[in-house]
PDB file of C-alpha atoms in Angstrom:
ATOM      1  CA  MET N 211     -26.017 -32.870   1.117  1.00  0.00           C
ATOM      2  CA  ASN N 212     -26.357 -31.013   4.342  1.00  0.00           C
ATOM      3  CA  LYS N 213     -29.785 -32.120   5.367  1.00  0.00           C
ATOM      4  CA  GLY N 214     -30.740 -31.138   8.835  1.00  0.00           C
ATOM      5  CA  ARG N 215     -28.144 -28.392   8.929  1.00  0.00           C
ATOM      6  CA  THR N 216     -29.297 -25.512  11.103  1.00  0.00           C
ATOM      7  CA  LEU N 217     -28.074 -21.973  11.303  1.00  0.00           C
ATOM      8  CA  PRO N 218     -25.999 -21.180  14.381  1.00  0.00           C
ATOM      9  CA  LYS N 219     -27.894 -19.372  17.054  1.00  0.00           C
ATOM     10  CA  ARG N 220     -26.972 -15.798  17.794  1.00  0.00           C
ATOM     11  CA  LYS N 221     -25.041 -15.575  21.006  1.00  0.00           C
ATOM     12  CA  ALA N 222     -26.627 -13.549  23.723  1.00  0.00           C
ATOM     13  CA  ARG N 223     -24.835 -10.341  24.578  1.00  0.00           C
ATOM     14  CA  PRO N 224     -25.471  -9.912  28.292  1.00  0.00           C
ATOM     15  CA  ILE N 225     -22.773  -7.250  28.707  1.00  0.00           C
ATOM     16  CA  GLN N 226     -24.260  -4.929  26.086  1.00  0.00           C
ATOM     17  CA  GLU N 227     -27.759  -5.517  27.402  1.00  0.00           C
ATOM     18  CA  THR N 228     -26.640  -4.806  30.955  1.00  0.00           C
ATOM     19  CA  ILE N 229     -24.988  -1.563  29.890  1.00  0.00           C
ATOM     20  CA  THR N 230     -28.097  -0.535  27.953  1.00  0.00           C
ATOM     21  CA  VAL N 231     -30.388  -1.237  30.895  1.00  0.00           C
ATOM     22  CA  ALA N 232     -28.046   0.624  33.245  1.00  0.00           C
ATOM     23  CA  VAL N 233     -27.897   3.701  31.008  1.00  0.00           C
ATOM     24  CA  LEU N 234     -31.671   3.765  30.484  1.00  0.00           C
ATOM     25  CA  SER N 235     -32.235   3.324  34.213  1.00  0.00           C
ATOM     26  CA  LEU N 236     -29.922   6.255  34.930  1.00  0.00           C
ATOM     27  CA  VAL N 237     -31.733   8.433  32.394  1.00  0.00           C
ATOM     28  CA  SER N 238     -35.114   7.453  33.871  1.00  0.00           C
ATOM     29  CA  LEU N 239     -33.897   8.257  37.371  1.00  0.00           C
ATOM     30  CA  THR N 240     -32.648  11.638  36.162  1.00  0.00           C
ATOM     31  CA  TYR N 241     -36.129  12.477  34.890  1.00  0.00           C
ATOM     32  CA  LEU N 242     -38.023  10.997  37.842  1.00  0.00           C
ATOM     33  CA  TYR N 243     -35.903  12.293  40.705  1.00  0.00           C
ATOM     34  CA  PRO N 244     -37.144  15.937  40.585  1.00  0.00           C
ATOM     35  CA  LEU N 245     -40.726  14.671  40.761  1.00  0.00           C
ATOM     36  CA  LEU N 246     -39.921  12.350  43.669  1.00  0.00           C
ATOM     37  CA  TRP N 247     -38.072  15.161  45.463  1.00  0.00           C
ATOM     38  CA  LEU N 248     -41.109  17.406  44.956  1.00  0.00           C
ATOM     39  CA  ILE N 249     -43.531  14.852  46.424  1.00  0.00           C
ATOM     40  CA  ILE N 250     -41.274  13.932  49.365  1.00  0.00           C
ATOM     41  CA  ASN N 251     -40.636  17.539  50.406  1.00  0.00           C
ATOM     42  CA  SER N 252     -44.311  18.434  50.051  1.00  0.00           C
ATOM     43  CA  LEU N 253     -44.931  16.016  52.939  1.00  0.00           C
ATOM     44  CA  LYS N 254     -42.430  17.676  55.289  1.00  0.00           C
ATOM     45  CA  THR N 255     -42.560  20.667  57.583  1.00  0.00           C
ATOM     46  CA  ASP N 256     -40.605  23.764  56.582  1.00  0.00           C
ATOM     47  CA  THR N 257     -38.076  23.037  59.324  1.00  0.00           C
ATOM     48  CA  GLU N 258     -37.486  19.468  58.122  1.00  0.00           C
ATOM     49  CA  MET N 259     -37.069  20.631  54.565  1.00  0.00           C
ATOM     50  CA  PHE N 260     -34.454  23.273  55.368  1.00  0.00           C
ATOM     51  CA  ILE N 261     -32.526  21.015  57.767  1.00  0.00           C
ATOM     52  CA  ASP N 262     -32.307  18.112  55.319  1.00  0.00           C
ATOM     53  CA  PRO N 263     -34.020  18.602  51.928  1.00  0.00           C
ATOM     54  CA  TRP N 264     -32.533  15.326  50.642  1.00  0.00           C
ATOM     55  CA  SER N 265     -33.937  13.006  53.314  1.00  0.00           C
ATOM     56  CA  VAL N 266     -36.101  10.279  51.831  1.00  0.00           C
ATOM     57  CA  ILE N 267     -38.509   9.582  54.692  1.00  0.00           C
ATOM     58  CA  PRO N 268     -40.711  12.606  55.494  1.00  0.00           C
ATOM     59  CA  SER N 269     -42.976  13.072  58.495  1.00  0.00           C
ATOM     60  CA  PHE N 270     -46.033  12.854  56.199  1.00  0.00           C
ATOM     61  CA  GLN N 271     -47.581  16.277  56.749  1.00  0.00           C
ATOM     62  CA  PHE N 272     -50.737  15.738  54.689  1.00  0.00           C
ATOM     63  CA  ASP N 273     -52.069  18.945  56.210  1.00  0.00           C
ATOM     64  CA  ASN N 274     -49.902  20.769  53.678  1.00  0.00           C
ATOM     65  CA  TYR N 275     -52.273  19.667  50.931  1.00  0.00           C
ATOM     66  CA  ALA N 276     -55.372  20.667  52.880  1.00  0.00           C
ATOM     67  CA  THR N 277     -53.857  24.074  53.643  1.00  0.00           C
ATOM     68  CA  ALA N 278     -52.866  24.591  50.012  1.00  0.00           C
ATOM     69  CA  TRP N 279     -56.347  23.601  48.823  1.00  0.00           C
ATOM     70  CA  VAL N 280     -58.264  25.800  51.270  1.00  0.00           C
ATOM     71  CA  SER N 281     -56.029  28.751  52.151  1.00  0.00           C
ATOM     72  CA  GLY N 282     -54.592  29.062  48.667  1.00  0.00           C
ATOM     73  CA  LYS N 283     -58.037  28.753  47.043  1.00  0.00           C
ATOM     74  CA  ILE N 284     -56.655  25.967  44.894  1.00  0.00           C
ATOM     75  CA  GLY N 285     -60.114  24.421  44.565  1.00  0.00           C
ATOM     76  CA  THR N 286     -61.533  27.340  42.564  1.00  0.00           C
ATOM     77  CA  SER N 287     -58.385  27.691  40.475  1.00  0.00           C
ATOM     78  CA  PHE N 288     -58.314  23.937  39.847  1.00  0.00           C
ATOM     79  CA  PHE N 289     -61.871  24.015  38.495  1.00  0.00           C
ATOM     80  CA  ASN N 290     -61.034  27.022  36.305  1.00  0.00           C
ATOM     81  CA  SER N 291     -57.988  25.263  34.865  1.00  0.00           C
ATOM     82  CA  VAL N 292     -59.988  22.101  34.195  1.00  0.00           C
ATOM     83  CA  MET N 293     -62.718  24.047  32.407  1.00  0.00           C
ATOM     84  CA  VAL N 294     -60.324  26.132  30.294  1.00  0.00           C
ATOM     85  CA  SER N 295     -58.022  23.221  29.418  1.00  0.00           C
ATOM     86  CA  PHE N 296     -60.746  20.722  28.516  1.00  0.00           C
ATOM     87  CA  THR N 297     -62.673  23.301  26.494  1.00  0.00           C
ATOM     88  CA  SER N 298     -59.532  24.284  24.593  1.00  0.00           C
ATOM     89  CA  VAL N 299     -58.595  20.676  23.889  1.00  0.00           C
ATOM     90  CA  GLY N 300     -62.133  19.743  22.830  1.00  0.00           C
ATOM     91  CA  VAL N 301     -62.474  22.636  20.388  1.00  0.00           C
ATOM     92  CA  THR N 302     -58.981  22.002  19.022  1.00  0.00           C
ATOM     93  CA  ILE N 303     -59.699  18.314  18.391  1.00  0.00           C
ATOM     94  CA  VAL N 304     -62.918  19.002  16.481  1.00  0.00           C
ATOM     95  CA  VAL N 305     -61.569  21.877  14.366  1.00  0.00           C
ATOM     96  CA  ALA N 306     -58.155  20.321  13.689  1.00  0.00           C
ATOM     97  CA  SER N 307     -59.561  16.915  12.717  1.00  0.00           C
ATOM     98  CA  MET N 308     -62.084  18.488  10.332  1.00  0.00           C
ATOM     99  CA  ALA N 309     -59.412  20.714   8.784  1.00  0.00           C
ATOM    100  CA  ALA N 310     -56.983  17.807   8.387  1.00  0.00           C
ATOM    101  CA  PHE N 311     -59.735  15.694   6.797  1.00  0.00           C
ATOM    102  CA  ALA N 312     -60.540  18.442   4.295  1.00  0.00           C
ATOM    103  CA  LEU N 313     -56.883  19.103   3.488  1.00  0.00           C
ATOM    104  CA  LYS N 314     -55.782  15.489   3.015  1.00  0.00           C
ATOM    105  CA  ARG N 315     -58.844  13.559   1.889  1.00  0.00           C
ATOM    106  CA  PHE N 316     -60.250  16.014  -0.660  1.00  0.00           C
ATOM    107  CA  LYS N 317     -58.660  17.117  -3.922  1.00  0.00           C
ATOM    108  CA  TRP N 318     -58.821  20.893  -4.399  1.00  0.00           C
ATOM    109  CA  LYS N 319     -56.373  23.396  -5.843  1.00  0.00           C
ATOM    110  CA  LEU N 320     -55.612  25.494  -2.785  1.00  0.00           C
ATOM    111  CA  SER N 321     -55.226  22.673  -0.267  1.00  0.00           C
ATOM    112  CA  GLY N 322     -51.434  22.980  -0.230  1.00  0.00           C
ATOM    113  CA  PHE N 323     -51.613  26.760   0.099  1.00  0.00           C
ATOM    114  CA  VAL N 324     -54.081  26.558   2.983  1.00  0.00           C
ATOM    115  CA  MET N 325     -51.915  23.945   4.686  1.00  0.00           C
ATOM    116  CA  GLY N 326     -48.981  26.323   4.367  1.00  0.00           C
ATOM    117  CA  LEU N 327     -50.991  29.107   5.990  1.00  0.00           C
ATOM    118  CA  PHE N 328     -51.740  26.885   8.962  1.00  0.00           C
ATOM    119  CA  LEU N 329     -48.082  25.900   9.309  1.00  0.00           C
ATOM    120  CA  ILE N 330     -47.020  29.553   9.376  1.00  0.00           C
ATOM    121  CA  GLY N 331     -48.707  29.686  12.768  1.00  0.00           C
ATOM    122  CA  VAL N 332     -46.048  27.328  14.140  1.00  0.00           C
ATOM    123  CA  MET N 333     -43.423  30.039  13.623  1.00  0.00           C
ATOM    124  CA  ILE N 334     -45.326  32.722  15.575  1.00  0.00           C
ATOM    125  CA  PRO N 335     -44.282  32.951  19.258  1.00  0.00           C
ATOM    126  CA  ILE N 336     -47.492  32.711  21.254  1.00  0.00           C
ATOM    127  CA  HIS N 337     -46.628  35.475  23.713  1.00  0.00           C
ATOM    128  CA  SER N 338     -45.740  37.939  20.941  1.00  0.00           C
ATOM    129  CA  THR N 339     -49.505  38.393  20.551  1.00  0.00           C
ATOM    130  CA  LEU N 340     -50.057  39.220  24.228  1.00  0.00           C
ATOM    131  CA  ILE N 341     -50.357  43.012  23.878  1.00  0.00           C
ATOM    132  CA  PRO N 342     -52.467  42.988  20.657  1.00  0.00           C
ATOM    133  CA  LEU N 343     -54.841  40.406  22.151  1.00  0.00           C
ATOM    134  CA  PHE N 344     -55.101  42.381  25.388  1.00  0.00           C
ATOM    135  CA  MET N 345     -56.094  45.508  23.461  1.00  0.00           C
ATOM    136  CA  VAL N 346     -58.649  43.624  21.345  1.00  0.00           C
ATOM    137  CA  PHE N 347     -60.199  41.748  24.278  1.00  0.00           C
ATOM    138  CA  ASN N 348     -60.320  44.930  26.334  1.00  0.00           C
ATOM    139  CA  LYS N 349     -62.172  46.733  23.551  1.00  0.00           C
ATOM    140  CA  ILE N 350     -64.772  43.984  23.035  1.00  0.00           C
ATOM    141  CA  GLY N 351     -65.205  43.232  26.740  1.00  0.00           C
ATOM    142  CA  LEU N 352     -63.674  39.746  26.960  1.00  0.00           C
ATOM    143  CA  LEU N 353     -61.125  40.442  29.691  1.00  0.00           C
ATOM    144  CA  ASN N 354     -61.624  38.460  32.897  1.00  0.00           C
ATOM    145  CA  LYS N 355     -63.619  35.859  30.960  1.00  0.00           C
ATOM    146  CA  HIS N 356     -62.343  32.370  30.293  1.00  0.00           C
ATOM    147  CA  ILE N 357     -63.094  32.648  26.587  1.00  0.00           C
ATOM    148  CA  SER N 358     -60.178  35.106  26.373  1.00  0.00           C
ATOM    149  CA  LEU N 359     -57.930  32.170  27.320  1.00  0.00           C
ATOM    150  CA  VAL N 360     -59.668  29.512  25.244  1.00  0.00           C
ATOM    151  CA  LEU N 361     -59.439  31.483  21.977  1.00  0.00           C
ATOM    152  CA  PRO N 362     -55.634  31.961  21.915  1.00  0.00           C
ATOM    153  CA  TYR N 363     -55.026  28.465  23.282  1.00  0.00           C
ATOM    154  CA  VAL N 364     -57.058  26.970  20.428  1.00  0.00           C
ATOM    155  CA  ALA N 365     -55.557  29.281  17.805  1.00  0.00           C
ATOM    156  CA  PHE N 366     -51.977  28.399  18.675  1.00  0.00           C
ATOM    157  CA  ALA N 367     -52.718  24.687  19.119  1.00  0.00           C
ATOM    158  CA  LEU N 368     -54.302  24.312  15.677  1.00  0.00           C
ATOM    159  CA  PRO N 369     -51.172  24.467  13.439  1.00  0.00           C
ATOM    160  CA  THR N 370     -49.331  21.621  15.157  1.00  0.00           C
ATOM    161  CA  SER N 371     -52.529  19.615  15.654  1.00  0.00           C
ATOM    162  CA  ILE N 372     -53.499  19.910  11.986  1.00  0.00           C
ATOM    163  CA  PHE N 373     -49.969  18.954  10.946  1.00  0.00           C
ATOM    164  CA  ILE N 374     -49.998  15.786  13.081  1.00  0.00           C
ATOM    165  CA  LEU N 375     -53.529  14.738  12.115  1.00  0.00           C
ATOM    166  CA  SER N 376     -53.103  15.438   8.401  1.00  0.00           C
ATOM    167  CA  GLY N 377     -49.950  13.330   8.287  1.00  0.00           C
ATOM    168  CA  PHE N 378     -51.776  10.490  10.040  1.00  0.00           C
ATOM    169  CA  MET N 379     -54.902  10.720   7.861  1.00  0.00           C
ATOM    170  CA  ALA N 380     -52.793  10.686   4.701  1.00  0.00           C
ATOM    171  CA  THR N 381     -51.860   7.060   5.474  1.00  0.00           C
ATOM    172  CA  PHE N 382     -55.472   5.846   5.250  1.00  0.00           C
ATOM    173  CA  PRO N 383     -56.314   4.010   1.997  1.00  0.00           C
ATOM    174  CA  LYS N 384     -58.920   5.744  -0.170  1.00  0.00           C
ATOM    175  CA  GLU N 385     -60.761   2.438  -0.540  1.00  0.00           C
ATOM    176  CA  ILE N 386     -62.137   2.846   2.988  1.00  0.00           C
ATOM    177  CA  GLU N 387     -64.014   6.006   2.048  1.00  0.00           C
ATOM    178  CA  GLU N 388     -65.054   4.695  -1.358  1.00  0.00           C
ATOM    179  CA  ALA N 389     -66.556   1.546   0.161  1.00  0.00           C
ATOM    180  CA  ALA N 390     -68.449   3.605   2.728  1.00  0.00           C
ATOM    181  CA  VAL N 391     -69.798   5.980   0.068  1.00  0.00           C
ATOM    182  CA  ILE N 392     -70.907   3.039  -2.090  1.00  0.00           C
ATOM    183  CA  ASP N 393     -72.815   1.701   0.921  1.00  0.00           C
ATOM    184  CA  GLY N 394     -74.669   5.015   1.118  1.00  0.00           C
ATOM    185  CA  CYS N 395     -72.626   6.818   3.775  1.00  0.00           C
ATOM    186  CA  SER N 396     -72.340  10.594   3.429  1.00  0.00           C
ATOM    187  CA  MET N 397     -69.016  12.414   3.749  1.00  0.00           C
ATOM    188  CA  LYS N 398     -70.139  13.593   7.171  1.00  0.00           C
ATOM    189  CA  GLY N 399     -70.724   9.978   8.133  1.00  0.00           C
ATOM    190  CA  VAL N 400     -67.371   8.924   6.651  1.00  0.00           C
ATOM    191  CA  PHE N 401     -65.612  11.444   8.861  1.00  0.00           C
ATOM    192  CA  TRP N 402     -67.426  10.791  12.146  1.00  0.00           C
ATOM    193  CA  ARG N 403     -67.895   7.012  11.781  1.00  0.00           C
ATOM    194  CA  ILE N 404     -64.645   5.986  10.062  1.00  0.00           C
ATOM    195  CA  ILE N 405     -61.874   8.583   9.871  1.00  0.00           C
ATOM    196  CA  PHE N 406     -62.330  10.116  13.323  1.00  0.00           C
ATOM    197  CA  PRO N 407     -62.336   6.770  15.219  1.00  0.00           C
ATOM    198  CA  LEU N 408     -59.329   5.537  13.231  1.00  0.00           C
ATOM    199  CA  SER N 409     -57.421   8.687  14.227  1.00  0.00           C
ATOM    200  CA  LYS N 410     -57.812   8.133  17.966  1.00  0.00           C
ATOM    201  CA  SER N 411     -54.081   7.553  18.558  1.00  0.00           C
ATOM    202  CA  SER N 412     -53.150  10.863  16.921  1.00  0.00           C
ATOM    203  CA  ILE N 413     -56.041  12.573  18.684  1.00  0.00           C
ATOM    204  CA  ALA N 414     -54.713  11.249  21.992  1.00  0.00           C
ATOM    205  CA  THR N 415     -51.294  12.687  21.149  1.00  0.00           C
ATOM    206  CA  ILE N 416     -52.504  16.199  20.382  1.00  0.00           C
ATOM    207  CA  SER N 417     -54.887  16.022  23.339  1.00  0.00           C
ATOM    208  CA  ILE N 418     -52.167  15.428  25.925  1.00  0.00           C
ATOM    209  CA  PHE N 419     -49.771  17.935  24.349  1.00  0.00           C
ATOM    210  CA  ASN N 420     -52.399  20.671  24.129  1.00  0.00           C
ATOM    211  CA  PHE N 421     -53.772  19.856  27.575  1.00  0.00           C
ATOM    212  CA  VAL N 422     -50.354  20.225  29.196  1.00  0.00           C
ATOM    213  CA  THR N 423     -49.742  23.482  27.317  1.00  0.00           C
ATOM    214  CA  ALA N 424     -53.066  25.005  28.373  1.00  0.00           C
ATOM    215  CA  TRP N 425     -52.803  23.626  31.910  1.00  0.00           C
ATOM    216  CA  ASN N 426     -49.350  25.137  32.519  1.00  0.00           C
ATOM    217  CA  GLU N 427     -49.794  28.439  30.655  1.00  0.00           C
ATOM    218  CA  LEU N 428     -49.182  31.457  32.888  1.00  0.00           C
ATOM    219  CA  MET N 429     -48.741  34.727  30.987  1.00  0.00           C
ATOM    220  CA  PHE N 430     -52.141  34.964  29.277  1.00  0.00           C
ATOM    221  CA  ALA N 431     -53.941  33.864  32.435  1.00  0.00           C
ATOM    222  CA  LEU N 432     -51.960  36.322  34.561  1.00  0.00           C
ATOM    223  CA  ILE N 433     -52.732  39.288  32.282  1.00  0.00           C
ATOM    224  CA  PHE N 434     -56.271  38.490  31.121  1.00  0.00           C
ATOM    225  CA  MET N 435     -57.762  37.248  34.411  1.00  0.00           C
ATOM    226  CA  THR N 436     -58.143  40.110  36.911  1.00  0.00           C
ATOM    227  CA  SER N 437     -60.278  38.545  39.665  1.00  0.00           C
ATOM    228  CA  ASP N 438     -59.399  35.698  42.043  1.00  0.00           C
ATOM    229  CA  SER N 439     -62.519  33.741  41.087  1.00  0.00           C
ATOM    230  CA  LYS N 440     -61.350  33.499  37.446  1.00  0.00           C
ATOM    231  CA  MET N 441     -57.694  32.648  37.992  1.00  0.00           C
ATOM    232  CA  THR N 442     -56.162  29.361  36.878  1.00  0.00           C
ATOM    233  CA  LEU N 443     -53.739  27.177  38.843  1.00  0.00           C
ATOM    234  CA  PRO N 444     -50.447  28.644  37.552  1.00  0.00           C
ATOM    235  CA  VAL N 445     -51.599  32.131  38.583  1.00  0.00           C
ATOM    236  CA  SER N 446     -52.707  30.895  42.006  1.00  0.00           C
ATOM    237  CA  LEU N 447     -49.256  29.419  42.628  1.00  0.00           C
ATOM    238  CA  THR N 448     -47.745  32.890  42.328  1.00  0.00           C
ATOM    239  CA  ARG N 449     -49.902  33.998  45.284  1.00  0.00           C
ATOM    240  CA  PHE N 450     -48.309  31.562  47.736  1.00  0.00           C
ATOM    241  CA  LYS N 451     -45.213  33.690  48.122  1.00  0.00           C
ATOM    242  CA  GLY N 452     -45.841  36.139  50.967  1.00  0.00           C
ATOM    243  CA  GLN N 453     -44.338  39.579  51.413  1.00  0.00           C
ATOM    244  CA  TYR N 454     -42.271  38.612  54.471  1.00  0.00           C
ATOM    245  CA  SER N 455     -42.321  34.806  54.561  1.00  0.00           C
ATOM    246  CA  THR N 456     -43.210  31.819  52.402  1.00  0.00           C
ATOM    247  CA  SER N 457     -44.217  28.286  53.383  1.00  0.00           C
ATOM    248  CA  TRP N 458     -42.294  26.345  50.776  1.00  0.00           C
ATOM    249  CA  THR N 459     -43.691  22.938  51.694  1.00  0.00           C
ATOM    250  CA  ILE N 460     -47.262  24.179  51.228  1.00  0.00           C
ATOM    251  CA  GLN N 461     -46.232  25.680  47.911  1.00  0.00           C
ATOM    252  CA  LEU N 462     -44.689  22.351  46.896  1.00  0.00           C
ATOM    253  CA  ALA N 463     -47.952  20.620  47.844  1.00  0.00           C
ATOM    254  CA  ALA N 464     -49.804  23.022  45.545  1.00  0.00           C
ATOM    255  CA  VAL N 465     -47.347  22.211  42.756  1.00  0.00           C
ATOM    256  CA  VAL N 466     -48.003  18.479  43.239  1.00  0.00           C
ATOM    257  CA  ILE N 467     -51.748  19.135  42.948  1.00  0.00           C
ATOM    258  CA  MET N 468     -51.085  20.991  39.715  1.00  0.00           C
ATOM    259  CA  VAL N 469     -48.834  18.293  38.248  1.00  0.00           C
ATOM    260  CA  LEU N 470     -51.063  15.288  39.019  1.00  0.00           C
ATOM    261  CA  PRO N 471     -53.701  15.776  36.253  1.00  0.00           C
ATOM    262  CA  SER N 472     -51.025  15.860  33.550  1.00  0.00           C
ATOM    263  CA  LEU N 473     -49.400  12.703  34.917  1.00  0.00           C
ATOM    264  CA  ILE N 474     -52.736  10.900  35.135  1.00  0.00           C
ATOM    265  CA  ALA N 475     -53.671  11.913  31.587  1.00  0.00           C
ATOM    266  CA  TYR N 476     -50.343  10.700  30.219  1.00  0.00           C
ATOM    267  CA  PHE N 477     -50.590   7.456  32.203  1.00  0.00           C
ATOM    268  CA  PHE N 478     -53.870   6.535  30.502  1.00  0.00           C
ATOM    269  CA  LEU N 479     -52.939   7.791  27.017  1.00  0.00           C
ATOM    270  CA  ASN N 480     -49.238   6.894  26.772  1.00  0.00           C
ATOM    271  CA  ASP N 481     -49.793   3.756  24.649  1.00  0.00           C
ATOM    272  CA  LYS N 482     -51.788   5.710  22.058  1.00  0.00           C
ATOM    273  CA  ILE N 483     -49.213   8.514  22.066  1.00  0.00           C
ATOM    274  CA  ILE N 484     -46.355   6.087  21.411  1.00  0.00           C
ATOM    275  CA  LYS N 485     -48.365   4.379  18.664  1.00  0.00           C
ATOM    276  CA  SER N 486     -49.071   7.707  16.983  1.00  0.00           C
ATOM    277  CA  LEU N 487     -45.472   8.925  17.161  1.00  0.00           C
ATOM    278  CA  THR N 488     -44.081   5.653  15.760  1.00  0.00           C
ATOM    279  CA  ILE N 489     -46.757   5.028  13.110  1.00  0.00           C
ATOM    280  CA  GLY N 490     -44.457   6.131  10.303  1.00  0.00           C
ATOM    281  CA  ALA N 491     -41.449   4.171  11.501  1.00  0.00           C
ATOM    282  CA  VAL N 492     -42.764   0.859  10.158  1.00  0.00           C
ATOM    283  CA  LYS N 493     -43.754   2.152   6.745  1.00  0.00           C
ATOM    284  CA  GLY N 494     -41.639   0.828   3.917  1.00  0.00           C
TER     285      GLY N 494
END
């Protein structure tokens, strides 16, 4: 009898763990360094930047940000980008979640065919539609209006968003809906009160991805917006380069202003994004 016998404890492997931490730290530094370089040089004068662009301690020229905001009309462009991006993301969330709910939670013959039609949109390069959309919007009078940006942003965000949401909604047990219906809840109520709240991690994922895409998009905004008052941030950044000279530190400050909203959004939603992307990894 071997009463009281215990299994030997696994020996710690400090060497492997140290190597892993070192490699991950190096990878993290590789990704973070360009952002740190951008912020540091945005706080320098042009002279300091060209003399030593790799110096860590700048002279803290916060006037660069004020100049970029006022002289570059970043304020107006920032508001335009916020309006276009949030509108696009909001419409995409509502339409994609409803479509995914209908495709995965209802039984109808053409659901697979319709899903295939949506997925075809993933294979269409977004900028291949630039000329056709320009001709259509010009004919119906939508050029230089923000709706001409919202419509293509939503259209090209829907395929991927529906794909992500439908895969997530397919994991929900049918008993949830059946219990709600038995209690007198309509299908509309099932969607808005049960399915939609349960999908918040996937919704956060498509929200940040679509927000970054709309926020950084340049070509549509450059072609469709013809007046300064309608331009978005990426278009405004192209105006910082002068004919004879360019203040690179002010331009870097404008880039920092443009990057911050995406970083802030990811900072608050990163836990939900990770949960959504790994939801299938623990399924048996």
